[in-house]
Short mmCIF file of C-alpha atoms in Angstrom, two decimals:
data_model
loop_
_atom_site.label_atom_id
_atom_site.label_comp_id
_atom_site.label_asym_id
_atom_site.label_seq_id
_atom_site.Cartn_x
_atom_site.Cartn_y
_atom_site.Cartn_z
CA MET R 1 -39.92 -5.61 88.08
CA THR R 2 -39.59 -9.16 86.85
CA LEU R 3 -43.17 -10.37 86.40
CA ILE R 4 -45.23 -10.63 83.22
CA VAL R 5 -48.86 -11.70 83.52
CA ALA R 6 -50.32 -13.86 80.77
CA PHE R 7 -53.98 -13.55 79.86
CA ASP R 8 -55.14 -16.23 77.47
CA ARG R 9 -58.90 -16.52 77.57
CA SER R 10 -62.11 -14.67 78.37
CA SER R 11 -65.45 -15.97 79.60
CA SER R 12 -67.63 -13.10 78.38
CA LYS R 13 -68.69 -12.06 74.90
CA ASP R 14 -66.70 -8.81 74.95
CA GLY R 15 -63.83 -9.83 77.26
CA LYS R 16 -64.64 -7.01 79.69
CA GLU R 17 -63.84 -9.16 82.76
CA VAL R 18 -60.29 -9.65 81.42
CA ILE R 19 -59.87 -5.89 81.01
CA GLY R 20 -61.21 -5.43 84.56
CA THR R 21 -58.64 -7.80 86.07
CA ILE R 22 -55.78 -6.41 84.00
CA SER R 23 -56.57 -2.84 85.03
CA LYS R 24 -56.18 -3.87 88.69
CA ILE R 25 -52.73 -5.44 88.34
CA CYS R 26 -50.88 -3.66 85.57
CA ASN R 27 -49.25 -1.16 87.94
CA MET R 28 -47.69 -4.10 89.83
CA VAL R 29 -46.07 -5.90 86.87
CA SER R 30 -43.64 -5.31 83.99
CA GLY R 31 -45.83 -6.52 81.22
CA VAL R 32 -48.99 -8.15 79.99
CA LYS R 33 -48.89 -11.05 77.54
CA LEU R 34 -52.00 -11.75 75.48
CA GLY R 35 -52.53 -15.27 74.13
CA ILE R 36 -53.93 -16.70 70.90
CA PRO R 37 -57.40 -17.65 72.25
CA LEU R 38 -58.07 -13.98 73.10
CA PHE R 39 -57.16 -12.85 69.58
CA ALA R 40 -59.09 -15.73 68.00
CA LYS R 41 -62.18 -14.57 69.89
CA HIS R 42 -61.91 -10.77 70.03
CA GLY R 43 -59.41 -9.82 67.34
CA ALA R 44 -57.46 -6.54 67.71
CA THR R 45 -60.16 -5.07 69.99
CA ILE R 46 -58.83 -6.86 73.07
CA ALA R 47 -55.30 -5.47 72.58
CA ARG R 48 -56.65 -1.96 72.03
CA GLU R 49 -58.64 -2.15 75.26
CA VAL R 50 -55.68 -3.53 77.25
CA ARG R 51 -53.54 -0.67 75.91
CA GLU R 52 -56.12 1.83 77.16
CA VAL R 53 -55.98 0.54 80.76
CA CYS R 54 -52.21 -0.25 80.88
CA ARG R 55 -50.51 2.70 79.19
CA ASN R 56 -47.13 2.17 80.87
CA ASN R 57 -46.76 -1.60 80.53
CA MET R 58 -45.07 -3.63 77.86
CA ILE R 59 -47.88 -5.38 76.01
CA ILE R 60 -46.87 -8.58 74.25
CA ALA R 61 -48.88 -10.25 71.48
CA ASP R 62 -48.19 -13.94 72.02
CA LEU R 63 -49.50 -15.39 68.80
CA LYS R 64 -46.49 -17.76 68.65
CA LEU R 65 -46.03 -16.58 65.06
CA ALA R 66 -44.68 -19.40 62.90
CA ASP R 67 -45.55 -18.56 59.32
CA ILE R 68 -43.89 -17.15 56.21
CA GLY R 69 -42.63 -13.55 56.48
CA ASP R 70 -45.46 -12.05 54.46
CA ILE R 71 -48.16 -13.44 56.80
CA MET R 72 -46.27 -12.54 60.00
CA ILE R 73 -45.80 -8.96 58.79
CA SER R 74 -49.50 -8.62 57.92
CA THR R 75 -50.33 -9.88 61.42
CA ALA R 76 -47.95 -7.43 63.09
CA GLU R 77 -49.35 -4.60 60.97
CA VAL R 78 -52.82 -5.19 62.42
CA LEU R 79 -51.65 -5.15 66.05
CA LEU R 80 -48.78 -2.61 65.99
CA PRO R 81 -50.92 0.31 67.21
CA HIS R 82 -51.76 -1.59 70.41
CA VAL R 83 -48.79 -3.78 71.38
CA ASP R 84 -45.03 -3.35 72.00
CA ALA R 85 -43.69 -6.81 71.23
CA PHE R 86 -44.45 -9.95 69.23
CA ILE R 87 -43.52 -13.54 70.04
CA ALA R 88 -42.49 -15.78 67.13
CA HIS R 89 -40.94 -19.26 66.90
CA SER R 90 -37.22 -19.65 66.09
CA PHE R 91 -37.99 -23.02 64.55
CA ILE R 92 -39.21 -21.51 61.26
CA GLY R 93 -35.75 -20.14 60.38
CA ARG R 94 -34.59 -16.83 58.95
CA GLU R 95 -34.80 -16.67 55.17
CA GLY R 96 -38.28 -15.65 54.02
CA ALA R 97 -39.54 -15.69 57.61
CA LEU R 98 -37.81 -14.21 60.70
CA ASP R 99 -35.42 -11.98 58.68
CA ASP R 100 -38.44 -10.28 57.12
CA LEU R 101 -40.34 -9.96 60.39
CA LYS R 102 -37.31 -8.56 62.26
CA SER R 103 -36.66 -5.88 59.61
CA TYR R 104 -40.31 -4.90 59.63
CA LEU R 105 -40.55 -4.66 63.43
CA ASP R 106 -37.24 -2.74 63.62
CA SER R 107 -38.57 -0.22 61.11
CA ARG R 108 -41.67 0.28 63.27
CA GLY R 109 -39.83 0.48 66.60
CA SER R 110 -41.43 -2.75 67.83
CA LYS R 111 -39.80 -5.65 69.68
CA LEU R 112 -39.32 -9.25 68.57
CA ILE R 113 -39.20 -12.09 71.10
CA LEU R 114 -38.25 -15.56 69.85
CA VAL R 115 -39.24 -18.87 71.38
CA ALA R 116 -36.06 -20.88 72.01
CA SER R 117 -37.64 -23.84 73.80
CA MET R 118 -41.06 -24.63 75.24
CA SER R 119 -42.40 -25.53 78.68
CA HIS R 120 -44.29 -28.76 77.86
CA LYS R 121 -42.69 -32.21 77.73
CA GLY R 122 -43.14 -32.57 73.96
CA SER R 123 -40.57 -29.78 73.49
CA THR R 124 -37.87 -32.45 73.82
CA GLU R 125 -39.31 -34.56 70.96
CA VAL R 126 -38.21 -32.25 68.14
CA TYR R 127 -37.56 -28.64 69.28
CA ASP R 128 -34.83 -29.28 71.83
CA LYS R 129 -32.94 -31.64 69.51
CA GLU R 130 -32.18 -28.57 67.38
CA ILE R 131 -31.08 -26.31 70.24
CA ASP R 132 -27.82 -25.49 68.40
CA SER R 133 -29.56 -24.56 65.12
CA ILE R 134 -32.10 -22.58 67.16
CA ALA R 135 -29.32 -20.71 68.98
CA SER R 136 -27.75 -19.93 65.62
CA VAL R 137 -31.06 -18.56 64.26
CA ILE R 138 -31.42 -16.42 67.40
CA LYS R 139 -27.86 -15.06 67.12
CA GLY R 140 -28.47 -14.22 63.46
CA ILE R 141 -31.73 -12.41 64.17
CA ASN R 142 -30.61 -10.68 67.37
CA PRO R 143 -34.09 -10.23 68.87
CA TRP R 144 -34.90 -8.10 71.90
CA GLY R 145 -35.68 -11.24 73.90
CA ILE R 146 -36.27 -14.97 73.91
CA VAL R 147 -38.70 -17.35 75.60
CA ALA R 148 -37.24 -20.30 77.54
CA PRO R 149 -39.10 -22.58 79.98
CA ALA R 150 -39.02 -22.10 83.75
CA THR R 151 -39.91 -25.79 83.93
CA ARG R 152 -36.43 -26.70 82.64
CA PRO R 153 -34.11 -24.09 84.21
CA GLU R 154 -30.97 -25.82 82.89
CA VAL R 155 -32.09 -24.81 79.36
CA ILE R 156 -32.25 -21.17 80.51
CA GLY R 157 -28.70 -21.41 81.87
CA ARG R 158 -27.38 -22.88 78.61
CA LEU R 159 -29.12 -20.23 76.50
CA ARG R 160 -27.87 -17.39 78.73
CA GLU R 161 -24.33 -18.69 78.39
CA SER R 162 -24.58 -19.13 74.63
CA LEU R 163 -26.39 -15.84 73.87
CA GLY R 164 -24.71 -13.39 76.25
CA LYS R 165 -26.06 -10.86 78.71
CA GLU R 166 -27.78 -8.35 76.42
CA ILE R 167 -30.72 -10.49 75.38
CA LYS R 168 -33.80 -10.61 77.63
CA ILE R 169 -34.99 -14.06 78.71
CA LEU R 170 -38.71 -14.51 79.45
CA SER R 171 -39.71 -17.70 81.27
CA PRO R 172 -43.20 -19.21 81.20
CA GLY R 173 -44.23 -22.32 83.12
CA VAL R 174 -44.35 -20.71 86.58
CA GLY R 175 -47.32 -21.73 88.73
CA VAL R 176 -49.81 -24.21 87.24
CA GLN R 177 -47.15 -25.81 85.00
CA GLY R 178 -45.00 -26.50 88.06
CA ALA R 179 -42.05 -24.08 88.28
CA LYS R 180 -41.71 -22.11 91.54
CA PRO R 181 -41.52 -18.28 91.39
CA GLY R 182 -37.91 -17.08 91.28
CA VAL R 183 -36.29 -20.31 90.06
CA ALA R 184 -36.01 -19.14 86.45
CA LEU R 185 -34.73 -15.72 87.64
CA CYS R 186 -32.05 -17.48 89.69
CA ASN R 187 -31.05 -19.39 86.55
CA GLY R 188 -30.58 -16.32 84.38
CA ALA R 189 -34.07 -15.25 83.25
CA ASP R 190 -35.04 -11.55 83.28
CA PHE R 191 -38.79 -12.06 83.55
CA GLU R 192 -41.08 -14.83 84.73
CA ILE R 193 -44.43 -15.25 83.00
CA VAL R 194 -47.38 -16.32 85.13
CA GLY R 195 -50.80 -17.05 83.63
CA ARG R 196 -53.47 -19.29 85.14
CA TYR R 197 -52.03 -19.14 88.65
CA ILE R 198 -53.06 -15.47 88.67
CA THR R 199 -55.98 -15.39 86.22
CA ASN R 200 -57.78 -18.38 87.79
CA SER R 201 -57.17 -17.09 91.32
CA SER R 202 -60.14 -15.85 93.34
CA ASN R 203 -58.06 -12.76 94.16
CA PRO R 204 -55.66 -11.97 91.30
CA VAL R 205 -54.27 -8.85 93.04
CA GLU R 206 -53.27 -10.77 96.21
CA THR R 207 -51.91 -13.69 94.17
CA THR R 208 -49.78 -11.28 92.13
CA LYS R 209 -48.41 -9.73 95.35
CA LEU R 210 -47.62 -13.20 96.69
CA ILE R 211 -45.72 -14.20 93.55
CA ILE R 212 -43.68 -10.98 93.62
CA TYR R 213 -42.86 -11.67 97.29
CA GLU R 214 -41.85 -15.26 96.47
CA GLN R 215 -39.67 -14.10 93.55
CA LYS R 216 -37.81 -11.65 95.81
CA ARG R 217 -37.38 -14.20 98.59
CA ARG R 218 -35.84 -16.78 96.24
CA LEU R 219 -33.71 -14.19 94.43
CA ASP R 220 -32.31 -12.93 97.74
CA LYS R 221 -31.35 -16.52 98.60
CA CYS R 222 -29.70 -17.45 95.29
CA ARG R 223 -27.80 -14.14 95.04
CA ARG R 224 -26.24 -14.55 98.46
CA MET N 1 -62.07 -30.67 43.61
CA THR N 2 -58.46 -30.07 44.49
CA LEU N 3 -58.26 -26.34 45.20
CA ILE N 4 -58.27 -24.53 48.54
CA VAL N 5 -58.31 -20.72 48.55
CA ALA N 6 -56.37 -18.91 51.26
CA PHE N 7 -57.61 -15.57 52.54
CA ASP N 8 -55.14 -13.86 54.84
CA ARG N 9 -55.94 -10.17 55.07
CA SER N 10 -58.68 -7.60 54.73
CA SER N 11 -58.50 -3.94 53.76
CA SER N 12 -61.74 -2.79 55.39
CA LYS N 13 -62.67 -2.34 59.03
CA ASP N 14 -65.22 -5.16 59.02
CA GLY N 15 -63.68 -7.45 56.37
CA LYS N 16 -66.84 -7.31 54.24
CA GLU N 17 -64.86 -7.22 50.96
CA VAL N 18 -63.26 -10.56 51.90
CA ILE N 19 -66.68 -12.09 52.55
CA GLY N 20 -67.87 -10.68 49.20
CA THR N 21 -65.02 -12.32 47.27
CA ILE N 22 -65.32 -15.63 49.14
CA SER N 23 -69.06 -15.82 48.47
CA LYS N 24 -68.36 -15.64 44.72
CA ILE N 25 -65.84 -18.50 44.60
CA CYS N 26 -66.72 -20.98 47.31
CA ASN N 27 -68.91 -23.08 44.99
CA MET N 28 -65.85 -23.57 42.72
CA VAL N 29 -63.38 -24.82 45.36
CA SER N 30 -62.97 -27.51 48.03
CA GLY N 31 -62.14 -25.30 50.93
CA VAL N 32 -61.37 -21.88 52.32
CA LYS N 33 -58.32 -21.33 54.54
CA LEU N 34 -58.31 -18.30 56.83
CA GLY N 35 -54.96 -16.86 57.96
CA ILE N 36 -53.69 -15.35 61.19
CA PRO N 37 -53.89 -11.67 60.14
CA LEU N 38 -57.66 -12.03 59.63
CA PHE N 39 -58.14 -13.50 63.11
CA ALA N 40 -55.78 -10.92 64.66
CA LYS N 41 -57.95 -8.19 63.17
CA HIS N 42 -61.51 -9.52 63.28
CA GLY N 43 -61.45 -12.39 65.78
CA ALA N 44 -64.05 -15.18 65.47
CA THR N 45 -66.45 -12.87 63.58
CA ILE N 46 -64.67 -13.39 60.27
CA ALA N 47 -64.94 -17.20 60.52
CA ARG N 48 -68.62 -16.97 61.44
CA GLU N 49 -69.33 -14.77 58.41
CA VAL N 50 -67.37 -17.04 56.06
CA ARG N 51 -69.35 -20.04 57.37
CA GLU N 52 -72.60 -18.19 56.57
CA VAL N 53 -71.69 -17.69 52.90
CA CYS N 54 -69.88 -21.04 52.36
CA ARG N 55 -72.05 -23.63 54.08
CA ASN N 56 -70.75 -26.59 52.03
CA ASN N 57 -67.02 -25.87 52.05
CA MET N 58 -64.34 -27.10 54.38
CA ILE N 59 -63.28 -24.04 56.36
CA ILE N 60 -59.77 -24.20 57.79
CA ALA N 61 -58.46 -21.99 60.61
CA ASP N 62 -54.81 -21.56 59.72
CA LEU N 63 -53.44 -20.11 62.95
CA LYS N 64 -50.35 -22.33 62.62
CA LEU N 65 -50.97 -23.36 66.22
CA ALA N 66 -47.69 -24.00 68.02
CA ASP N 67 -48.38 -23.67 71.73
CA ILE N 68 -48.95 -25.91 74.74
CA GLY N 69 -52.06 -28.13 74.63
CA ASP N 70 -54.08 -25.99 77.02
CA ILE N 71 -53.76 -22.86 74.86
CA MET N 72 -54.40 -24.68 71.57
CA ILE N 73 -57.56 -26.27 73.00
CA SER N 74 -58.85 -22.89 74.24
CA THR N 75 -58.22 -21.48 70.76
CA ALA N 76 -60.04 -24.34 69.06
CA GLU N 77 -62.94 -23.97 71.50
CA VAL N 78 -63.51 -20.38 70.35
CA LEU N 79 -63.57 -21.26 66.65
CA LEU N 80 -65.16 -24.74 66.59
CA PRO N 81 -68.67 -23.45 65.83
CA HIS N 82 -67.43 -21.86 62.60
CA VAL N 83 -64.60 -23.98 61.16
CA ASP N 84 -64.02 -27.64 60.23
CA ALA N 85 -60.27 -27.97 60.60
CA PHE N 86 -57.27 -26.49 62.41
CA ILE N 87 -53.67 -26.26 61.25
CA ALA N 88 -50.96 -26.82 63.86
CA HIS N 89 -47.17 -27.29 63.70
CA SER N 90 -45.63 -30.77 64.12
CA PHE N 91 -42.39 -29.40 65.60
CA ILE N 92 -43.99 -28.75 69.00
CA GLY N 93 -44.22 -32.51 69.63
CA ARG N 94 -46.92 -34.69 71.14
CA GLU N 95 -46.74 -34.79 74.94
CA GLY N 96 -48.60 -31.85 76.48
CA ALA N 97 -49.25 -30.38 73.04
CA LEU N 98 -50.49 -32.24 69.92
CA ASP N 99 -51.75 -35.31 71.84
CA ASP N 100 -54.07 -33.03 73.82
CA LEU N 101 -55.23 -31.06 70.79
CA LYS N 102 -55.89 -34.22 68.74
CA SER N 103 -58.00 -35.82 71.51
CA TYR N 104 -59.97 -32.62 71.92
CA LEU N 105 -60.64 -32.16 68.18
CA ASP N 106 -61.56 -35.87 67.81
CA SER N 107 -64.07 -35.52 70.62
CA ARG N 108 -65.65 -32.53 68.82
CA GLY N 109 -65.64 -34.10 65.34
CA SER N 110 -63.15 -31.54 64.05
CA LYS N 111 -60.12 -32.14 61.81
CA LEU N 112 -56.44 -31.64 62.60
CA ILE N 113 -53.95 -30.73 59.88
CA LEU N 114 -50.23 -30.73 60.77
CA VAL N 115 -47.51 -28.70 59.09
CA ALA N 116 -44.76 -31.10 58.01
CA SER N 117 -42.56 -28.60 56.17
CA MET N 118 -42.93 -25.00 55.02
CA SER N 119 -42.78 -23.23 51.66
CA HIS N 120 -40.16 -20.54 52.45
CA LYS N 121 -36.40 -21.05 52.16
CA GLY N 122 -35.80 -20.82 55.93
CA SER N 123 -37.67 -24.11 56.34
CA THR N 124 -34.40 -25.90 55.52
CA GLU N 125 -32.51 -24.11 58.38
CA VAL N 126 -34.15 -26.07 61.22
CA TYR N 127 -37.51 -27.63 60.25
CA ASP N 128 -36.39 -29.87 57.42
CA LYS N 129 -33.36 -31.16 59.37
CA GLU N 130 -35.86 -32.90 61.66
CA ILE N 131 -37.99 -34.40 58.88
CA ASP N 132 -37.67 -37.89 60.45
CA SER N 133 -38.72 -36.74 63.95
CA ILE N 134 -41.53 -34.74 62.31
CA ALA N 135 -42.71 -37.79 60.36
CA SER N 136 -42.67 -39.78 63.60
CA VAL N 137 -44.78 -37.12 65.39
CA ILE N 138 -47.23 -37.16 62.46
CA LYS N 139 -47.50 -40.97 62.47
CA GLY N 140 -48.11 -40.93 66.23
CA ILE N 141 -50.83 -38.28 65.98
CA ASN N 142 -52.48 -39.62 62.81
CA PRO N 143 -54.03 -36.30 61.73
CA TRP N 144 -56.60 -35.93 58.95
CA GLY N 145 -54.04 -34.12 56.83
CA ILE N 146 -50.65 -32.49 56.58
CA VAL N 147 -49.23 -29.36 54.96
CA ALA N 148 -46.21 -29.74 52.67
CA PRO N 149 -44.81 -27.14 50.27
CA ALA N 150 -45.62 -27.09 46.55
CA THR N 151 -42.36 -25.15 46.17
CA ARG N 152 -40.38 -28.29 47.04
CA PRO N 153 -42.37 -31.15 45.45
CA GLU N 154 -39.70 -33.76 46.30
CA VAL N 155 -40.64 -33.25 50.00
CA ILE N 156 -44.28 -34.06 49.13
CA GLY N 157 -43.17 -37.26 47.43
CA ARG N 158 -41.06 -38.34 50.42
CA LEU N 159 -43.88 -37.61 52.89
CA ARG N 160 -46.45 -39.44 50.77
CA GLU N 161 -44.18 -42.48 50.66
CA SER N 162 -43.44 -42.38 54.38
CA LEU N 163 -47.02 -41.66 55.56
CA GLY N 164 -49.10 -43.81 53.21
CA LYS N 165 -52.16 -43.08 51.10
CA GLU N 166 -54.81 -42.33 53.73
CA ILE N 167 -53.52 -38.97 54.92
CA LYS N 168 -54.49 -35.84 52.97
CA ILE N 169 -51.65 -33.63 51.76
CA LEU N 170 -52.35 -29.88 51.36
CA SER N 171 -49.77 -27.86 49.42
CA PRO N 172 -49.30 -24.11 49.71
CA GLY N 173 -46.82 -22.10 47.68
CA VAL N 174 -48.74 -22.19 44.37
CA GLY N 175 -48.81 -18.90 42.44
CA VAL N 176 -47.00 -15.92 43.99
CA GLN N 177 -44.49 -18.16 45.82
CA GLY N 178 -43.54 -19.78 42.52
CA ALA N 179 -45.05 -23.28 42.21
CA LYS N 180 -47.15 -23.95 39.09
CA PRO N 181 -50.73 -25.24 39.49
CA GLY N 182 -50.85 -29.04 39.32
CA VAL N 183 -47.19 -29.75 40.13
CA ALA N 184 -47.87 -30.62 43.78
CA LEU N 185 -50.89 -32.73 42.74
CA CYS N 186 -48.67 -34.64 40.30
CA ASN N 187 -46.24 -35.27 43.18
CA GLY N 188 -48.83 -36.76 45.52
CA ALA N 189 -50.71 -33.82 47.07
CA ASP N 190 -54.52 -33.98 47.42
CA PHE N 191 -55.12 -30.23 47.48
CA GLU N 192 -53.25 -27.15 46.33
CA ILE N 193 -53.61 -23.97 48.34
CA VAL N 194 -53.65 -20.66 46.45
CA GLY N 195 -53.74 -17.31 48.22
CA ARG N 196 -52.51 -14.00 46.82
CA TYR N 197 -52.62 -15.16 43.18
CA ILE N 198 -56.41 -15.25 43.56
CA THR N 199 -57.06 -12.67 46.28
CA ASN N 200 -54.86 -9.97 44.67
CA SER N 201 -56.27 -10.65 41.21
CA SER N 202 -58.52 -8.04 39.60
CA ASN N 203 -60.95 -10.85 38.80
CA PRO N 204 -60.73 -13.58 41.47
CA VAL N 205 -63.49 -15.69 39.83
CA GLU N 206 -61.73 -15.85 36.45
CA THR N 207 -58.34 -16.45 38.10
CA THR N 208 -59.83 -19.34 40.11
CA LYS N 209 -61.24 -20.86 36.90
CA LEU N 210 -57.86 -20.50 35.22
CA ILE N 211 -56.04 -22.25 38.08
CA ILE N 212 -58.54 -25.13 38.05
CA TYR N 213 -58.03 -25.45 34.29
CA GLU N 214 -54.22 -25.44 34.71
CA GLN N 215 -54.42 -28.05 37.48
CA LYS N 216 -56.45 -30.37 35.24
CA ARG N 217 -54.18 -29.84 32.25
CA ARG N 218 -51.07 -30.73 34.24
CA LEU N 219 -52.73 -33.67 36.00
CA ASP N 220 -53.87 -35.11 32.66
CA LYS N 221 -50.27 -34.94 31.44
CA CYS N 222 -48.59 -36.47 34.50
CA ARG N 223 -51.19 -39.26 34.82
CA ARG N 224 -50.75 -40.38 31.23
#
């Protein structure tokens, strides 16, 4: 399976409608990624409840951690019982930040995923200018996976080449942000991340099926 | 007043001990900064309770936002009723990110504070190499304030010179991270941020008084 569904917001006080939707699709996907607005509203509760309905999925806390080591570790400590992986930014560097977080997560058997580049246009203003320094931070940390944008598949190709085959590449930007399902996979990604296209759909289960079908169709083509 | 107290973690299930400590010191300080681990654990509840005990303080949500505009706006939306300002990272750039967040916060009468450089050593690995691009993002966004490290006061001086007198400079890194109270203020900062030195103290009220005294003593010296 190559699809991760991103849930970023809830419309109810307790987020129960999010849990309802997740429970219907988690057997169809690899993982569930939970965004900052959900944590800002519900705290650890939302992750605990997602864990209860999706016992066999990878659950990713996407807080885009970008703080000093001490703060990132305290954040991970709170969510470790409920999630399998944490997303942090490469941009903050290793010493006193990612080195500390990586050691901590390793010691707890949890995964680190580092953002290498982002899906919005502003990523080229600063982030992408430092792609070589970022690649060097990633090589030094050796995380389980990285995040690279489906909206700019050439970046995925360059990162795959520079970082080797072991590292997992997760690609957001599929759907509402414009990338077609399967394009990032054809360019070297391991997972595509889809958020609003599924969560805003009137029938999230059917939309998820459709995306999986589209991924396979494109993959079959590009692998020929 | 030139002191902002940072609260980053709680030891109890409901965070009541944090609220207890904050209620004793908020009349002595300019603002209260709440860190990611608190939101990851308690969600918006913690900010609402801090607002109730500190009605006249600036309350800052320090989620170190570093996501696409859509996600940052949804995060701000959740916390707007309880906080006055949001901290985001400059390195994510403007288009599709900080431009969107700034317009949204302006329309809601809320403040944006951008990280210009960080207090840990790893900040020099990528972040500080792009100090010119970062300064250009900051000038383009024109936020209420920026964050620059008390641990490297020369960076504060350079940013003050490059960005002018209007912008507020907030400096973390005082206390446990090594900077002495008042040093950042003497180098052009408007506020110093102190976290663990106060929150881990056996008597947070007395420690706060001591820091305020030390700030004044050093400021008197450097202004002579």
